[in-house]
JSON list of C-alpha atoms in Angstrom, two decimals:
[
{"chain": "B", "resi": 1, "resn": "MET", "atom": "CA", "xyz": [6.16, -3.68, -3.05]},
{"chain": "B", "resi": 2, "resn": "PRO", "atom": "CA", "xyz": [2.46, -2.94, -2.06]},
{"chain": "B", "resi": 3, "resn": "GLU", "atom": "CA", "xyz": [1.60, -5.45, 0.36]},
{"chain": "B", "resi": 4, "resn": "MET", "atom": "CA", "xyz": [-2.55, -6.83, 1.20]},
{"chain": "B", "resi": 5, "resn": "ILE", "atom": "CA", "xyz": [-4.68, -9.08, 3.33]},
{"chain": "B", "resi": 6, "resn": "PHE", "atom": "CA", "xyz": [-7.62, -10.18, 2.39]},
{"chain": "B", "resi": 7, "resn": "ARG", "atom": "CA", "xyz": [-10.51, -11.40, 4.36]},
{"chain": "B", "resi": 8, "resn": "VAL", "atom": "CA", "xyz": [-12.27, -15.11, 2.90]},
{"chain": "B", "resi": 9, "resn": "ARG", "atom": "CA", "xyz": [-14.92, -17.04, 4.20]},
{"chain": "B", "resi": 10, "resn": "TRP", "atom": "CA", "xyz": [-15.04, -20.50, 3.98]},
{"chain": "B", "resi": 11, "resn": "PRO", "atom": "CA", "xyz": [-18.26, -22.70, 3.38]},
{"chain": "B", "resi": 12, "resn": "ASP", "atom": "CA", "xyz": [-18.32, -23.67, 6.93]},
{"chain": "B", "resi": 13, "resn": "GLY", "atom": "CA", "xyz": [-18.46, -20.28, 8.54]},
{"chain": "B", "resi": 14, "resn": "GLN", "atom": "CA", "xyz": [-14.97, -19.91, 9.61]},
{"chain": "B", "resi": 15, "resn": "GLU", "atom": "CA", "xyz": [-13.18, -16.67, 8.69]},
{"chain": "B", "resi": 16, "resn": "SER", "atom": "CA", "xyz": [-8.55, -16.25, 7.27]},
{"chain": "B", "resi": 17, "resn": "ASP", "atom": "CA", "xyz": [-7.25, -13.69, 6.71]},
{"chain": "B", "resi": 18, "resn": "CYS", "atom": "CA", "xyz": [-5.25, -14.39, 3.90]},
{"chain": "B", "resi": 19, "resn": "TYR", "atom": "CA", "xyz": [-1.53, -12.39, 2.94]},
{"chain": "B", "resi": 20, "resn": "SER", "atom": "CA", "xyz": [-0.24, -10.86, -0.69]},
{"chain": "B", "resi": 21, "resn": "PRO", "atom": "CA", "xyz": [2.80, -8.88, -1.27]},
{"chain": "B", "resi": 22, "resn": "SER", "atom": "CA", "xyz": [1.50, -7.50, -4.02]},
{"chain": "B", "resi": 23, "resn": "LEU", "atom": "CA", "xyz": [-1.85, -6.09, -4.91]},
{"chain": "B", "resi": 24, "resn": "VAL", "atom": "CA", "xyz": [-1.93, -8.29, -8.20]},
{"chain": "B", "resi": 25, "resn": "ILE", "atom": "CA", "xyz": [-5.15, -10.05, -5.92]},
{"chain": "B", "resi": 26, "resn": "ARG", "atom": "CA", "xyz": [-7.44, -6.94, -7.03]},
{"chain": "B", "resi": 27, "resn": "GLU", "atom": "CA", "xyz": [-7.19, -8.21, -10.90]},
{"chain": "B", "resi": 28, "resn": "HIS", "atom": "CA", "xyz": [-9.15, -12.01, -9.26]},
{"chain": "B", "resi": 29, "resn": "PHE", "atom": "CA", "xyz": [-11.32, -10.97, -6.67]},
{"chain": "B", "resi": 30, "resn": "THR", "atom": "CA", "xyz": [-14.26, -9.21, -6.08]},
{"chain": "B", "resi": 31, "resn": "PRO", "atom": "CA", "xyz": [-14.88, -7.41, -2.44]},
{"chain": "B", "resi": 32, "resn": "GLY", "atom": "CA", "xyz": [-18.69, -9.21, -1.46]},
{"chain": "B", "resi": 33, "resn": "GLN", "atom": "CA", "xyz": [-18.11, -12.05, -5.23]},
{"chain": "B", "resi": 34, "resn": "ASP", "atom": "CA", "xyz": [-18.91, -15.22, -3.77]},
{"chain": "B", "resi": 35, "resn": "TYR", "atom": "CA", "xyz": [-16.96, -17.85, -5.11]},
{"chain": "B", "resi": 36, "resn": "PRO", "atom": "CA", "xyz": [-17.80, -21.60, -6.05]},
{"chain": "B", "resi": 37, "resn": "VAL", "atom": "CA", "xyz": [-14.55, -23.62, -4.18]},
{"chain": "B", "resi": 38, "resn": "ARG", "atom": "CA", "xyz": [-12.60, -24.94, -7.65]},
{"chain": "B", "resi": 39, "resn": "ASP", "atom": "CA", "xyz": [-12.44, -21.30, -9.24]},
{"chain": "B", "resi": 40, "resn": "PHE", "atom": "CA", "xyz": [-11.75, -19.78, -6.01]},
{"chain": "B", "resi": 41, "resn": "LEU", "atom": "CA", "xyz": [-8.67, -22.59, -5.50]},
{"chain": "B", "resi": 42, "resn": "GLU", "atom": "CA", "xyz": [-8.17, -21.09, -8.87]},
{"chain": "B", "resi": 43, "resn": "LYS", "atom": "CA", "xyz": [-7.75, -17.60, -8.87]},
{"chain": "B", "resi": 44, "resn": "ALA", "atom": "CA", "xyz": [-5.86, -18.03, -5.80]},
{"chain": "B", "resi": 45, "resn": "ASP", "atom": "CA", "xyz": [-3.16, -19.81, -7.35]},
{"chain": "B", "resi": 46, "resn": "THR", "atom": "CA", "xyz": [-2.18, -17.99, -9.93]},
{"chain": "B", "resi": 47, "resn": "ALA", "atom": "CA", "xyz": [-2.78, -14.61, -7.87]},
{"chain": "B", "resi": 48, "resn": "LEU", "atom": "CA", "xyz": [-0.39, -16.42, -6.04]},
{"chain": "B", "resi": 49, "resn": "THR", "atom": "CA", "xyz": [1.64, -17.20, -7.93]},
{"chain": "B", "resi": 50, "resn": "ASP", "atom": "CA", "xyz": [1.97, -13.84, -9.69]},
{"chain": "B", "resi": 51, "resn": "ALA", "atom": "CA", "xyz": [2.14, -12.31, -7.08]},
{"chain": "B", "resi": 52, "resn": "SER", "atom": "CA", "xyz": [5.00, -14.30, -5.54]},
{"chain": "B", "resi": 53, "resn": "GLU", "atom": "CA", "xyz": [7.52, -13.86, -9.28]},
{"chain": "B", "resi": 54, "resn": "ARG", "atom": "CA", "xyz": [6.50, -9.99, -9.68]},
{"chain": "B", "resi": 55, "resn": "VAL", "atom": "CA", "xyz": [9.02, -10.11, -5.63]},
{"chain": "B", "resi": 56, "resn": "ARG", "atom": "CA", "xyz": [11.21, -12.30, -8.17]},
{"chain": "B", "resi": 57, "resn": "ALA", "atom": "CA", "xyz": [11.19, -9.90, -10.37]},
{"chain": "B", "resi": 58, "resn": "ARG", "atom": "CA", "xyz": [11.59, -6.83, -8.18]},
{"chain": "B", "resi": 59, "resn": "TYR", "atom": "CA", "xyz": [14.38, -8.77, -5.44]},
{"chain": "B", "resi": 60, "resn": "GLY", "atom": "CA", "xyz": [15.14, -11.55, -7.16]},
{"chain": "B", "resi": 61, "resn": "PHE", "atom": "CA", "xyz": [13.25, -14.14, -5.26]},
{"chain": "B", "resi": 62, "resn": "ALA", "atom": "CA", "xyz": [9.98, -15.17, -4.72]},
{"chain": "B", "resi": 63, "resn": "CYS", "atom": "CA", "xyz": [8.46, -14.87, -2.05]},
{"chain": "B", "resi": 64, "resn": "SER", "atom": "CA", "xyz": [7.64, -17.78, 0.51]},
{"chain": "B", "resi": 65, "resn": "ARG", "atom": "CA", "xyz": [5.14, -16.26, 2.37]},
{"chain": "B", "resi": 66, "resn": "ALA", "atom": "CA", "xyz": [2.94, -16.23, -0.55]},
{"chain": "B", "resi": 67, "resn": "LEU", "atom": "CA", "xyz": [3.75, -19.44, -1.65]},
{"chain": "B", "resi": 68, "resn": "GLY", "atom": "CA", "xyz": [3.04, -20.61, 1.79]},
{"chain": "B", "resi": 69, "resn": "GLN", "atom": "CA", "xyz": [-0.19, -18.63, 2.00]},
{"chain": "B", "resi": 70, "resn": "LEU", "atom": "CA", "xyz": [-1.59, -20.40, -1.34]},
{"chain": "B", "resi": 71, "resn": "GLN", "atom": "CA", "xyz": [-0.50, -23.72, 0.56]},
{"chain": "B", "resi": 72, "resn": "ALA", "atom": "CA", "xyz": [-3.03, -22.50, 3.31]},
{"chain": "B", "resi": 73, "resn": "ILE", "atom": "CA", "xyz": [-5.50, -21.60, 1.18]},
{"chain": "B", "resi": 74, "resn": "ARG", "atom": "CA", "xyz": [-5.53, -25.34, -0.73]},
{"chain": "B", "resi": 75, "resn": "GLN", "atom": "CA", "xyz": [-5.05, -26.85, 2.51]},
{"chain": "B", "resi": 76, "resn": "VAL", "atom": "CA", "xyz": [-8.30, -25.25, 3.73]},
{"chain": "B", "resi": 77, "resn": "GLY", "atom": "CA", "xyz": [-10.23, -25.06, 0.65]},
{"chain": "B", "resi": 78, "resn": "THR", "atom": "CA", "xyz": [-9.33, -28.89, -0.90]},
{"chain": "B", "resi": 79, "resn": "PRO", "atom": "CA", "xyz": [-12.36, -30.62, 1.53]},
{"chain": "B", "resi": 80, "resn": "PHE", "atom": "CA", "xyz": [-14.48, -28.34, -0.23]},
{"chain": "B", "resi": 81, "resn": "LEU", "atom": "CA", "xyz": [-14.45, -29.28, -3.08]},
{"chain": "B", "resi": 82, "resn": "THR", "atom": "CA", "xyz": [-16.96, -31.98, -2.76]},
{"chain": "B", "resi": 83, "resn": "ARG", "atom": "CA", "xyz": [-19.56, -30.25, -2.36]},
{"chain": "B", "resi": 84, "resn": "PRO", "atom": "CA", "xyz": [-20.36, -28.99, -5.45]},
{"chain": "B", "resi": 85, "resn": "ASP", "atom": "CA", "xyz": [-22.72, -26.16, -4.10]},
{"chain": "B", "resi": 86, "resn": "ALA", "atom": "CA", "xyz": [-20.15, -25.06, -1.73]},
{"chain": "B", "resi": 87, "resn": "LEU", "atom": "CA", "xyz": [-19.15, -21.45, -1.97]},
{"chain": "B", "resi": 88, "resn": "VAL", "atom": "CA", "xyz": [-15.68, -18.97, -0.80]},
{"chain": "B", "resi": 89, "resn": "ARG", "atom": "CA", "xyz": [-16.75, -15.51, -0.23]},
{"chain": "B", "resi": 90, "resn": "VAL", "atom": "CA", "xyz": [-13.71, -12.77, 0.01]},
{"chain": "B", "resi": 91, "resn": "LEU", "atom": "CA", "xyz": [-15.36, -10.10, 1.89]},
{"chain": "B", "resi": 92, "resn": "SER", "atom": "CA", "xyz": [-12.32, -6.98, 1.59]},
{"chain": "B", "resi": 93, "resn": "PHE", "atom": "CA", "xyz": [-9.00, -5.77, 1.08]},
{"chain": "B", "resi": 94, "resn": "LYS", "atom": "CA", "xyz": [-7.09, -4.95, 3.78]},
{"chain": "B", "resi": 95, "resn": "PHE", "atom": "CA", "xyz": [-4.04, -1.72, 2.23]}
]
């Protein structure tokens, strides 16, 4: 199963490399695109849960690394939810 890293820039300028065990991220995000924080968190939830389920379908167990990445994204993103103008930019995909 192909893995990928997607790099994001948070509203405070901090950048993070985020892991996905599947290329499904490409169906939810576009490099160079800005997303309101709430939208980004919802899309990340859908994409990483989907990626974990793809691992389950193939190997018989969920991907704990994808679910851990989702938790980390929520932890970083949640404080920005109070800023309606805050955006997350998806910078790049690395395969």
